[in-house]
């Protein structure tokens, strides 16, 4: 499993971890029922505090991306692509609002925003497979 953490990033480490795992699920590097390392092991492997990993795992569990079992440990959840789509779109709008506000403040055009979104989308979708 490839986890990219940038310690100097403005994005909190737990959020980077969440995003990295979700990208792994989306692009197929992480498959349903595949186990993830324990909180302690992952924290040790990437050199972060175990509370940071625990926070990320809780967010992923609440979002339906992983399951935490007492016996199996942490595993990737089976896909829930069509569940809660409307609620997720509402969440997406709320999450994008401050990002778009900053872009508008910087006079970034809707075309540039659209282009950036498409670039990130294609990067995520096309980054799976043989890495």
Tab-separated table of C-alpha atoms in Angstrom:
chain	number	residue	atom	x	y	z
A	1	UNK	CA	0.000	0.000	0.000
A	2	UNK	CA	1.394	3.370	-1.017
A	3	UNK	CA	0.681	6.182	1.423
A	4	UNK	CA	1.858	9.670	0.564
A	5	UNK	CA	2.322	11.968	3.550
A	6	UNK	CA	3.816	15.421	3.200
A	7	UNK	CA	4.712	16.631	6.715
A	8	UNK	CA	5.118	20.256	5.570
A	9	UNK	CA	1.733	20.379	3.832
A	10	UNK	CA	-1.053	22.664	5.037
A	11	UNK	CA	-3.327	19.610	4.867
A	12	UNK	CA	-3.390	17.822	8.249
A	13	UNK	CA	-1.636	14.456	8.288
A	14	UNK	CA	-4.812	12.560	9.229
A	15	UNK	CA	-6.580	14.089	6.186
A	16	UNK	CA	-3.659	13.141	3.922
A	17	UNK	CA	-3.908	9.588	5.225
A	18	UNK	CA	-7.684	9.500	4.660
A	19	UNK	CA	-7.286	10.865	1.124
A	20	UNK	CA	-4.484	8.435	0.285
A	21	UNK	CA	-6.519	5.406	1.385
A	22	UNK	CA	-9.646	6.587	-0.454
A	23	UNK	CA	-7.591	7.111	-3.619
A	24	UNK	CA	-6.206	3.587	-3.231
A	25	UNK	CA	-9.753	2.234	-3.033
A	26	UNK	CA	-10.998	4.285	-5.988
A	27	UNK	CA	-8.148	3.370	-8.313
A	28	UNK	CA	-8.108	-0.308	-7.352
A	29	UNK	CA	-4.826	-0.519	-5.443
A	30	UNK	CA	-6.902	-1.403	-2.368
A	31	UNK	CA	-9.640	-3.960	-2.905
A	32	UNK	CA	-12.739	-4.913	-0.875
A	33	UNK	CA	-11.958	-7.137	2.115
A	34	UNK	CA	-8.236	-6.353	1.800
A	35	UNK	CA	-6.723	-5.836	5.239
A	36	UNK	CA	-5.047	-2.599	6.252
A	37	UNK	CA	-2.275	-2.436	8.841
A	38	UNK	CA	-3.218	-2.027	12.484
A	39	UNK	CA	-3.168	1.487	13.903
A	40	UNK	CA	0.145	0.852	15.663
A	41	UNK	CA	1.803	-0.766	12.689
A	42	UNK	CA	0.774	1.916	10.199
A	43	UNK	CA	1.819	4.684	12.596
A	44	UNK	CA	5.203	3.012	13.026
A	45	UNK	CA	5.628	2.312	9.299
A	46	UNK	CA	5.045	5.916	8.203
A	47	UNK	CA	6.428	7.604	11.300
A	48	UNK	CA	3.344	9.339	12.666
A	49	UNK	CA	1.504	9.257	15.976
A	50	UNK	CA	-0.942	6.388	16.404
A	51	UNK	CA	-3.722	8.812	17.432
A	52	UNK	CA	-3.388	10.361	13.965
A	53	UNK	CA	-3.918	6.973	12.315
A	54	UNK	CA	-6.794	6.217	14.678
A	55	UNK	CA	-8.498	9.496	13.732
A	56	UNK	CA	-8.070	8.726	10.021
A	57	UNK	CA	-9.439	5.194	10.456
A	58	UNK	CA	-12.476	6.521	12.370
A	59	UNK	CA	-13.223	9.007	9.562
A	60	UNK	CA	-12.859	6.252	6.963
A	61	UNK	CA	-15.123	3.958	8.966
A	62	UNK	CA	-17.775	6.674	9.359
A	63	UNK	CA	-17.591	7.310	5.617
A	64	UNK	CA	-18.150	3.628	4.869
A	65	UNK	CA	-14.727	3.078	3.285
A	66	UNK	CA	-13.411	0.602	5.854
A	67	UNK	CA	-14.704	-1.752	8.511
A	68	UNK	CA	-13.001	-2.265	11.844
A	69	UNK	CA	-13.471	-5.808	13.191
A	70	UNK	CA	-12.219	-7.170	16.468
A	71	UNK	CA	-11.046	-10.403	14.831
A	72	UNK	CA	-10.210	-9.404	11.237
A	73	UNK	CA	-8.760	-6.001	12.076
A	74	UNK	CA	-9.203	-3.168	9.582
A	75	UNK	CA	-10.474	-4.133	6.121
A	76	UNK	CA	-11.609	-2.282	3.028
A	77	UNK	CA	-15.403	-2.100	2.820
A	78	UNK	CA	-17.218	-3.489	-0.213
A	79	UNK	CA	-18.194	-0.717	-2.648
A	80	UNK	CA	-21.235	1.404	-1.769
A	81	UNK	CA	-21.283	3.441	-4.949
A	82	UNK	CA	-24.987	4.300	-5.084
A	83	UNK	CA	-25.748	4.610	-1.382
A	84	UNK	CA	-26.201	8.091	0.050
A	85	UNK	CA	-25.326	9.837	-3.238
A	86	UNK	CA	-27.535	12.853	-2.507
A	87	UNK	CA	-26.070	13.315	0.963
A	88	UNK	CA	-22.549	12.994	-0.411
A	89	UNK	CA	-23.224	15.634	-3.063
A	90	UNK	CA	-24.436	17.951	-0.275
A	91	UNK	CA	-21.217	17.213	1.646
A	92	UNK	CA	-19.206	17.870	-1.517
A	93	UNK	CA	-20.827	21.271	-1.960
A	94	UNK	CA	-20.098	22.265	1.639
A	95	UNK	CA	-16.501	21.071	1.344
A	96	UNK	CA	-15.901	22.824	-1.975
A	97	UNK	CA	-17.392	26.146	-0.894
A	98	UNK	CA	-14.305	27.508	0.944
A	99	UNK	CA	-11.992	26.212	-1.790
A	100	UNK	CA	-14.045	27.894	-4.497
A	101	UNK	CA	-14.331	31.072	-2.439
A	102	UNK	CA	-10.531	31.240	-2.280
A	103	UNK	CA	-10.280	30.617	-6.017
A	104	UNK	CA	-12.795	33.353	-6.799
A	105	UNK	CA	-10.928	35.737	-4.484
A	106	UNK	CA	-7.797	35.026	-6.534
A	107	UNK	CA	-9.680	35.730	-9.798
A	108	UNK	CA	-9.400	32.132	-10.983
A	109	UNK	CA	-11.953	31.621	-13.735
A	110	UNK	CA	-14.625	28.933	-13.737
A	111	UNK	CA	-12.859	27.432	-16.762
A	112	UNK	CA	-9.585	27.176	-14.817
A	113	UNK	CA	-11.425	25.645	-11.847
A	114	UNK	CA	-13.166	23.165	-14.133
A	115	UNK	CA	-9.858	22.272	-15.794
A	116	UNK	CA	-8.181	21.746	-12.402
A	117	UNK	CA	-11.034	19.516	-11.223
A	118	UNK	CA	-10.851	17.410	-14.392
A	119	UNK	CA	-7.073	17.118	-14.089
A	120	UNK	CA	-7.294	15.867	-10.494
A	121	UNK	CA	-10.188	13.550	-11.360
A	122	UNK	CA	-8.281	11.934	-14.236
A	123	UNK	CA	-5.110	11.715	-12.149
A	124	UNK	CA	-6.980	9.788	-9.442
A	125	UNK	CA	-8.855	7.503	-11.830
A	126	UNK	CA	-5.800	6.766	-13.971
A	127	UNK	CA	-3.281	6.259	-11.165
A	128	UNK	CA	-4.384	2.718	-10.298
A	129	UNK	CA	-3.007	-0.562	-11.389
A	130	UNK	CA	0.637	-1.408	-11.637
A	131	UNK	CA	2.266	1.114	-9.304
